[in-house]
PDB file of C-alpha atoms in Angstrom:
ATOM      1  CA  MET A 175      98.117  55.720  30.668  1.00 87.00           C
ATOM      2  CA  ASN A 176      97.622  54.809  34.317  1.00 92.00           C
ATOM      3  CA  LYS A 177      99.095  51.344  35.002  1.00 95.00           C
ATOM      4  CA  ASP A 178      96.205  50.338  37.252  1.00 97.00           C
ATOM      5  CA  THR A 179      93.720  51.401  34.591  1.00 98.00           C
ATOM      6  CA  HIS A 180      95.605  49.409  31.976  1.00 98.00           C
ATOM      7  CA  ALA A 181      95.550  46.298  34.186  1.00 98.00           C
ATOM      8  CA  ARG A 182      91.827  46.667  34.853  1.00 98.00           C
ATOM      9  CA  LEU A 183      90.999  47.104  31.172  1.00 98.00           C
ATOM     10  CA  MET A 184      92.985  43.999  30.307  1.00 98.00           C
ATOM     11  CA  ALA A 185      90.547  41.982  32.431  1.00 97.00           C
ATOM     12  CA  VAL A 186      87.128  43.186  31.231  1.00 98.00           C
ATOM     13  CA  SER A 187      85.090  42.626  28.080  1.00 98.00           C
ATOM     14  CA  VAL A 188      84.114  45.135  25.420  1.00 98.00           C
ATOM     15  CA  ALA A 189      80.474  44.265  26.148  1.00 97.00           C
ATOM     16  CA  THR A 190      80.845  45.268  29.801  1.00 98.00           C
ATOM     17  CA  LEU A 191      82.620  48.481  28.847  1.00 98.00           C
ATOM     18  CA  ALA A 192      79.840  49.283  26.374  1.00 98.00           C
ATOM     19  CA  THR A 193      77.307  49.051  29.195  1.00 97.00           C
ATOM     20  CA  ALA A 194      79.396  51.257  31.486  1.00 98.00           C
ATOM     21  CA  LEU A 195      79.649  53.892  28.739  1.00 98.00           C
ATOM     22  CA  PHE A 196      75.940  53.551  27.943  1.00 98.00           C
ATOM     23  CA  LYS A 197      75.183  54.547  31.557  1.00 96.00           C
ATOM     24  CA  ARG A 198      76.956  57.829  30.810  1.00 97.00           C
ATOM     25  CA  GLY A 199      75.005  58.452  27.622  1.00 97.00           C
ATOM     26  CA  LEU A 200      77.762  57.256  25.264  1.00 98.00           C
ATOM     27  CA  ARG A 201      75.973  54.879  22.907  1.00 97.00           C
ATOM     28  CA  ASN A 202      78.222  54.799  19.848  1.00 97.00           C
ATOM     29  CA  GLN A 203      81.656  53.712  21.063  1.00 98.00           C
ATOM     30  CA  VAL A 204      81.990  50.213  19.579  1.00 98.00           C
ATOM     31  CA  ILE A 205      83.764  50.328  16.211  1.00 98.00           C
ATOM     32  CA  GLN A 206      81.348  48.834  13.703  1.00 98.00           C
ATOM     33  CA  ASP A 207      82.080  45.998  11.263  1.00 97.00           C
ATOM     34  CA  VAL A 208      85.577  45.447  12.642  1.00 98.00           C
ATOM     35  CA  ARG A 209      86.688  42.092  14.011  1.00 97.00           C
ATOM     36  CA  PRO A 210      89.905  40.339  15.052  1.00 98.00           C
ATOM     37  CA  VAL A 211      92.126  39.096  12.257  1.00 98.00           C
ATOM     38  CA  ALA A 212      92.804  36.215  14.651  1.00 97.00           C
ATOM     39  CA  ARG A 213      91.695  35.669  18.202  1.00 96.00           C
ATOM     40  CA  LYS A 214      94.433  36.216  20.762  1.00 96.00           C
ATOM     41  CA  GLY A 215      92.706  35.227  24.004  1.00 95.00           C
ATOM     42  CA  ARG A 216      93.820  38.466  25.624  1.00 97.00           C
ATOM     43  CA  ASN A 217      92.732  42.072  25.452  1.00 98.00           C
ATOM     44  CA  MET A 218      94.283  44.857  23.427  1.00 98.00           C
ATOM     45  CA  VAL A 219      94.587  48.048  25.497  1.00 98.00           C
ATOM     46  CA  GLY A 220      96.274  51.345  24.715  1.00 98.00           C
ATOM     47  CA  PRO A 221      95.930  54.980  23.669  1.00 98.00           C
ATOM     48  CA  ALA A 222      95.023  55.765  20.073  1.00 98.00           C
ATOM     49  CA  PHE A 223      97.559  56.991  17.538  1.00 98.00           C
ATOM     50  CA  THR A 224      95.699  57.733  14.326  1.00 98.00           C
ATOM     51  CA  LEU A 225      96.180  57.640  10.559  1.00 98.00           C
ATOM     52  CA  ARG A 226      93.634  59.096   8.146  1.00 98.00           C
ATOM     53  CA  TYR A 227      93.153  58.008   4.562  1.00 98.00           C
ATOM     54  CA  MET A 228      91.270  59.978   1.907  1.00 97.00           C
ATOM     55  CA  PRO A 229      90.154  58.916  -1.592  1.00 96.00           C
ATOM     56  CA  ALA A 230      93.126  58.325  -3.864  1.00 95.00           C
ATOM     57  CA  ARG A 231      93.705  60.327  -7.029  1.00 94.00           C
ATOM     58  CA  GLU A 232      95.702  58.630  -9.768  1.00 92.00           C
ATOM     59  CA  ASP A 233      98.256  61.416 -10.314  1.00 92.00           C
ATOM     60  CA  ARG A 234      99.176  61.373  -6.601  1.00 93.00           C
ATOM     61  CA  ASN A 235      99.125  57.657  -5.815  1.00 89.00           C
ATOM     62  CA  GLN A 236     101.583  55.637  -7.864  1.00 90.00           C
ATOM     63  CA  LEU A 237     103.967  53.035  -6.415  1.00 89.00           C
ATOM     64  CA  VAL A 238     106.762  55.605  -6.474  1.00 87.00           C
ATOM     65  CA  GLU A 239     105.069  57.303  -3.510  1.00 87.00           C
ATOM     66  CA  PHE A 240     106.364  54.559  -1.233  1.00 89.00           C
ATOM     67  CA  ARG A 241     109.919  55.758  -1.968  1.00 90.00           C
ATOM     68  CA  ASN A 242     109.099  59.012  -0.182  1.00 91.00           C
ATOM     69  CA  PRO A 243     110.533  58.727   3.370  1.00 91.00           C
ATOM     70  CA  GLN A 244     107.822  61.106   4.584  1.00 93.00           C
ATOM     71  CA  HIS A 245     104.946  59.003   3.256  1.00 94.00           C
ATOM     72  CA  PRO A 246     102.294  59.269   6.012  1.00 96.00           C
ATOM     73  CA  GLN A 247     101.551  55.543   6.134  1.00 96.00           C
ATOM     74  CA  ARG A 248     105.225  54.719   6.696  1.00 95.00           C
ATOM     75  CA  GLN A 249     105.661  57.603   9.120  1.00 97.00           C
ATOM     76  CA  ALA A 250     102.653  56.452  11.151  1.00 98.00           C
ATOM     77  CA  ILE A 251     104.301  53.057  11.620  1.00 98.00           C
ATOM     78  CA  GLU A 252     107.570  54.693  12.705  1.00 98.00           C
ATOM     79  CA  GLN A 253     105.993  57.354  14.917  1.00 98.00           C
ATOM     80  CA  CYS A 254     103.366  55.315  16.776  1.00 98.00           C
ATOM     81  CA  PRO A 255     104.639  55.301  20.387  1.00 98.00           C
ATOM     82  CA  PRO A 256     105.332  51.988  22.118  1.00 98.00           C
ATOM     83  CA  GLY A 257     102.235  50.896  23.995  1.00 98.00           C
ATOM     84  CA  SER A 258      99.914  52.783  21.660  1.00 98.00           C
ATOM     85  CA  ILE A 259      97.421  51.423  19.145  1.00 98.00           C
ATOM     86  CA  LEU A 260      97.551  52.497  15.514  1.00 98.00           C
ATOM     87  CA  VAL A 261      93.970  53.277  14.433  1.00 98.00           C
ATOM     88  CA  MET A 262      93.267  53.867  10.746  1.00 98.00           C
ATOM     89  CA  ASP A 263      90.366  55.648   9.094  1.00 98.00           C
ATOM     90  CA  SER A 264      90.093  53.783   5.804  1.00 98.00           C
ATOM     91  CA  ARG A 265      86.652  55.186   5.004  1.00 97.00           C
ATOM     92  CA  LYS A 266      85.042  51.797   5.755  1.00 98.00           C
ATOM     93  CA  ASP A 267      86.369  50.654   2.375  1.00 97.00           C
ATOM     94  CA  ALA A 268      88.136  47.302   2.344  1.00 97.00           C
ATOM     95  CA  ARG A 269      88.563  47.126  -1.431  1.00 97.00           C
ATOM     96  CA  ALA A 270      92.175  48.244  -0.926  1.00 97.00           C
ATOM     97  CA  ALA A 271      94.391  47.371   2.026  1.00 97.00           C
ATOM     98  CA  SER A 272      95.184  49.715   4.891  1.00 97.00           C
ATOM     99  CA  SER A 273      98.481  47.926   5.507  1.00 97.00           C
ATOM    100  CA  GLY A 274     100.236  44.581   5.181  1.00 97.00           C
ATOM    101  CA  ASP A 275     102.290  42.147   7.216  1.00 98.00           C
ATOM    102  CA  ILE A 276     105.668  43.888   6.790  1.00 97.00           C
ATOM    103  CA  LEU A 277     104.469  47.201   8.213  1.00 97.00           C
ATOM    104  CA  ILE A 278     102.472  45.524  10.980  1.00 98.00           C
ATOM    105  CA  THR A 279     105.525  43.445  11.884  1.00 98.00           C
ATOM    106  CA  ARG A 280     107.518  46.667  12.180  1.00 98.00           C
ATOM    107  CA  LEU A 281     104.807  48.143  14.401  1.00 98.00           C
ATOM    108  CA  MET A 282     104.932  45.042  16.601  1.00 98.00           C
ATOM    109  CA  VAL A 283     108.735  45.141  16.886  1.00 98.00           C
ATOM    110  CA  ARG A 284     108.559  48.815  17.882  1.00 98.00           C
ATOM    111  CA  GLY A 285     106.232  47.922  20.766  1.00 98.00           C
ATOM    112  CA  GLY A 286     102.844  48.829  19.326  1.00 98.00           C
ATOM    113  CA  ALA A 287      99.974  47.509  21.437  1.00 98.00           C
ATOM    114  CA  GLY A 288      97.757  46.784  18.437  1.00 98.00           C
ATOM    115  CA  VAL A 289      96.365  47.963  15.123  1.00 98.00           C
ATOM    116  CA  VAL A 290      92.801  48.699  13.992  1.00 98.00           C
ATOM    117  CA  THR A 291      91.329  49.642  10.615  1.00 98.00           C
ATOM    118  CA  ASP A 292      87.791  49.895   9.327  1.00 98.00           C
ATOM    119  CA  GLY A 293      89.185  48.694   5.991  1.00 98.00           C
ATOM    120  CA  GLY A 294      91.191  45.566   5.283  1.00 98.00           C
ATOM    121  CA  PHE A 295      94.686  44.119   5.627  1.00 98.00           C
ATOM    122  CA  ARG A 296      96.664  42.349   2.943  1.00 97.00           C
ATOM    123  CA  ASP A 297      98.601  39.267   4.056  1.00 96.00           C
ATOM    124  CA  SER A 298      95.975  38.898   6.767  1.00 97.00           C
ATOM    125  CA  MET A 299      96.758  35.244   7.460  1.00 97.00           C
ATOM    126  CA  VAL A 300     100.350  36.226   8.258  1.00 98.00           C
ATOM    127  CA  ILE A 301      99.215  39.181  10.390  1.00 98.00           C
ATOM    128  CA  GLY A 302      96.951  36.838  12.326  1.00 98.00           C
ATOM    129  CA  GLU A 303      99.998  34.790  13.338  1.00 98.00           C
ATOM    130  CA  LEU A 304     101.909  37.809  14.654  1.00 98.00           C
ATOM    131  CA  ASP A 305     102.085  38.517  18.365  1.00 97.00           C
ATOM    132  CA  ILE A 306     100.124  41.757  18.061  1.00 98.00           C
ATOM    133  CA  PRO A 307      96.331  42.187  18.201  1.00 98.00           C
ATOM    134  CA  ALA A 308      94.983  43.291  14.814  1.00 98.00           C
ATOM    135  CA  TYR A 309      91.416  44.179  13.820  1.00 98.00           C
ATOM    136  CA  HIS A 310      89.953  44.824  10.390  1.00 98.00           C
ATOM    137  CA  HIS A 311      86.790  44.423   8.325  1.00 98.00           C
ATOM    138  CA  ARG A 312      88.076  41.706   6.007  1.00 98.00           C
ATOM    139  CA  PRO A 313      91.164  40.618   4.042  1.00 97.00           C
ATOM    140  CA  SER A 314      92.143  42.877   1.137  1.00 97.00           C
ATOM    141  CA  SER A 315      94.997  42.208  -1.277  1.00 96.00           C
ATOM    142  CA  PRO A 316      95.233  45.442  -3.370  1.00 95.00           C
ATOM    143  CA  THR A 317      97.746  48.020  -2.137  1.00 93.00           C
ATOM    144  CA  ASN A 318      96.288  51.026  -0.343  1.00 92.00           C
ATOM    145  CA  LEU A 319      97.369  53.289  -3.233  1.00 92.00           C
ATOM    146  CA  THR A 320      94.663  51.677  -5.347  1.00 93.00           C
ATOM    147  CA  LEU A 321      91.917  53.585  -3.538  1.00 95.00           C
ATOM    148  CA  HIS A 322      93.354  55.364  -0.497  1.00 96.00           C
ATOM    149  CA  GLU A 323      95.810  58.191   0.067  1.00 96.00           C
ATOM    150  CA  ALA A 324      97.389  58.380   3.514  1.00 96.00           C
ATOM    151  CA  ILE A 325      97.061  62.047   4.347  1.00 97.00           C
ATOM    152  CA  ASP A 326      97.116  62.825   8.109  1.00 97.00           C
ATOM    153  CA  ILE A 327      98.831  61.447  11.196  1.00 98.00           C
ATOM    154  CA  ASN A 328      97.502  61.672  14.759  1.00 97.00           C
ATOM    155  CA  VAL A 329      94.450  63.807  14.057  1.00 98.00           C
ATOM    156  CA  PRO A 330      90.797  63.158  14.995  1.00 98.00           C
ATOM    157  CA  ILE A 331      89.340  60.485  12.734  1.00 98.00           C
ATOM    158  CA  GLY A 332      86.284  58.330  12.247  1.00 98.00           C
ATOM    159  CA  CYS A 333      86.817  54.585  12.380  1.00 98.00           C
ATOM    160  CA  GLY A 334      83.848  52.305  11.821  1.00 98.00           C
ATOM    161  CA  ASP A 335      81.415  55.172  12.510  1.00 98.00           C
ATOM    162  CA  VAL A 336      83.087  56.039  15.830  1.00 98.00           C
ATOM    163  CA  ALA A 337      84.925  59.279  16.585  1.00 98.00           C
ATOM    164  CA  VAL A 338      88.499  58.570  17.647  1.00 98.00           C
ATOM    165  CA  PHE A 339      90.679  61.328  19.080  1.00 98.00           C
ATOM    166  CA  PRO A 340      94.422  60.879  19.630  1.00 98.00           C
ATOM    167  CA  GLY A 341      94.932  59.596  23.151  1.00 98.00           C
ATOM    168  CA  ASP A 342      91.492  58.004  23.473  1.00 98.00           C
ATOM    169  CA  ILE A 343      91.766  54.590  25.082  1.00 98.00           C
ATOM    170  CA  LEU A 344      90.981  51.587  22.914  1.00 98.00           C
ATOM    171  CA  VAL A 345      90.094  48.164  24.241  1.00 98.00           C
ATOM    172  CA  GLY A 346      89.741  45.153  21.980  1.00 98.00           C
ATOM    173  CA  ASP A 347      88.782  41.607  22.885  1.00 98.00           C
ATOM    174  CA  ASP A 348      88.032  38.527  20.811  1.00 97.00           C
ATOM    175  CA  ASP A 349      84.743  40.100  19.702  1.00 97.00           C
ATOM    176  CA  ALA A 350      85.198  43.793  19.018  1.00 98.00           C
ATOM    177  CA  VAL A 351      86.940  47.119  19.738  1.00 98.00           C
ATOM    178  CA  ILE A 352      85.597  49.985  21.841  1.00 98.00           C
ATOM    179  CA  VAL A 353      86.758  53.602  22.224  1.00 98.00           C
ATOM    180  CA  ILE A 354      86.824  55.183  25.702  1.00 98.00           C
ATOM    181  CA  PRO A 355      87.254  58.966  25.976  1.00 98.00           C
ATOM    182  CA  SER A 356      90.556  59.460  27.759  1.00 97.00           C
ATOM    183  CA  GLY A 357      89.112  61.716  30.451  1.00 96.00           C
ATOM    184  CA  ILE A 358      86.869  59.008  31.894  1.00 98.00           C
ATOM    185  CA  ALA A 359      89.017  55.932  31.261  1.00 98.00           C
ATOM    186  CA  ASP A 360      90.028  55.518  34.924  1.00 98.00           C
ATOM    187  CA  GLU A 361      86.472  55.564  36.269  1.00 97.00           C
ATOM    188  CA  ILE A 362      85.145  53.372  33.465  1.00 98.00           C
ATOM    189  CA  ALA A 363      87.859  50.808  34.167  1.00 98.00           C
ATOM    190  CA  ARG A 364      87.039  50.712  37.887  1.00 97.00           C
ATOM    191  CA  GLU A 365      83.322  50.338  37.240  1.00 97.00           C
ATOM    192  CA  ALA A 366      83.858  47.638  34.623  1.00 98.00           C
ATOM    193  CA  VAL A 367      85.884  45.559  37.079  1.00 97.00           C
ATOM    194  CA  GLU A 368      83.020  45.773  39.578  1.00 95.00           C
ATOM    195  CA  MET A 369      80.504  44.834  36.889  1.00 96.00           C
ATOM    196  CA  THR A 370      82.648  41.907  35.778  1.00 97.00           C
ATOM    197  CA  ALA A 371      82.841  40.520  39.307  1.00 96.00           C
ATOM    198  CA  TYR A 372      79.056  40.531  39.589  1.00 95.00           C
ATOM    199  CA  GLU A 373      78.643  39.043  36.107  1.00 96.00           C
ATOM    200  CA  ASP A 374      80.993  36.194  37.024  1.00 96.00           C
ATOM    201  CA  PHE A 375      78.886  35.558  40.126  1.00 96.00           C
ATOM    202  CA  VAL A 376      75.721  35.590  38.008  1.00 97.00           C
ATOM    203  CA  VAL A 377      77.117  33.075  35.523  1.00 97.00           C
ATOM    204  CA  GLU A 378      78.026  30.726  38.354  1.00 96.00           C
ATOM    205  CA  ARG A 379      74.539  31.049  39.866  1.00 96.00           C
ATOM    206  CA  VAL A 380      72.797  30.531  36.509  1.00 97.00           C
ATOM    207  CA  LYS A 381      74.857  27.408  35.793  1.00 98.00           C
ATOM    208  CA  ALA A 382      73.725  26.150  39.194  1.00 96.00           C
ATOM    209  CA  GLY A 383      70.091  26.607  38.145  1.00 97.00           C
ATOM    210  CA  ALA A 384      69.223  30.035  39.567  1.00 95.00           C
ATOM    211  CA  PRO A 385      66.558  32.079  37.719  1.00 95.00           C
ATOM    212  CA  ILE A 386      67.493  35.383  36.096  1.00 95.00           C
ATOM    213  CA  ILE A 387      64.651  37.404  37.659  1.00 96.00           C
ATOM    214  CA  GLY A 388      65.958  39.300  40.653  1.00 95.00           C
ATOM    215  CA  LEU A 389      69.494  38.167  39.916  1.00 96.00           C
ATOM    216  CA  TYR A 390      70.362  40.017  36.724  1.00 95.00           C
ATOM    217  CA  PRO A 391      69.937  42.868  37.408  1.00 92.00           C
ATOM    218  CA  ALA A 392      70.141  42.493  41.167  1.00 91.00           C
ATOM    219  CA  THR A 393      66.703  43.620  42.319  1.00 91.00           C
ATOM    220  CA  ASP A 394      66.549  41.048  45.118  1.00 89.00           C
ATOM    221  CA  GLU A 395      68.634  42.007  48.146  1.00 91.00           C
ATOM    222  CA  THR A 396      69.187  38.335  48.891  1.00 93.00           C
ATOM    223  CA  ASN A 397      71.257  38.034  45.733  1.00 93.00           C
ATOM    224  CA  LEU A 398      73.407  40.996  46.763  1.00 93.00           C
ATOM    225  CA  GLU A 399      74.049  39.308  50.095  1.00 94.00           C
ATOM    226  CA  LYS A 400      75.014  36.099  48.323  1.00 94.00           C
ATOM    227  CA  PHE A 401      77.275  38.096  46.003  1.00 94.00           C
ATOM    228  CA  ALA A 402      79.069  39.663  48.986  1.00 95.00           C
ATOM    229  CA  GLU A 403      79.667  36.197  50.432  1.00 95.00           C
ATOM    230  CA  TRP A 404      80.825  34.854  47.050  1.00 95.00           C
ATOM    231  CA  ARG A 405      83.174  37.775  46.554  1.00 94.00           C
ATOM    232  CA  LYS A 406      84.772  37.278  49.941  1.00 93.00           C
ATOM    233  CA  ALA A 407      85.177  33.559  49.376  1.00 95.00           C
ATOM    234  CA  ASN A 408      86.707  34.094  45.938  1.00 93.00           C
ATOM    235  CA  ASN A 409      88.890  37.077  46.916  1.00 91.00           C
ATOM    236  CA  ARG A 410      87.162  39.272  44.295  1.00 88.00           C
TER     237      ARG A 410
END
């Protein structure tokens, strides 16, 4: 992805991005019921590389399946490009894990930018200590074979009720994860930076005692003039 876009998206919140997408009629881009395994204090940004699970059937999902070098879960870990985010469709079912700390460690070592599932992770406390952003619904100890069969790599999926296409841009912060269609990622990033600058100005004004009316949103031209002065003074 564009380096400038990446840098901009590293500096804006999911909430701000949600508003920018809402302006374009995209109302369902925040992945639902997914949260950080552990807060990192920095954003997760990268293109989506996907893995799809389907319901497991007992004759196809025994532990011996993990000996297969072509097992899709293992292949997804090994194929996810550096800088990309592995996004898993686990059918919003956290009763069995989407992955565990060994595989996520391998993804981190290979340069993965993050990992997201609408299911759960086993060994989640260990994953939370890794230097890779990880998002899930909740901890889950049972192996994925218990309920899920990994079936497709890098195909369109649904994750937390959001459509995710390979190459879509994901941004995660300490609250949530949002999906940005790749074709508008550059413009969304630029707009979000502008919105963030004004929001920072607003927070400073509110802490100083300013009323919200006319300030947020800026319906009073005086506030826009003050914002221009603030921006110049703060090199924003």
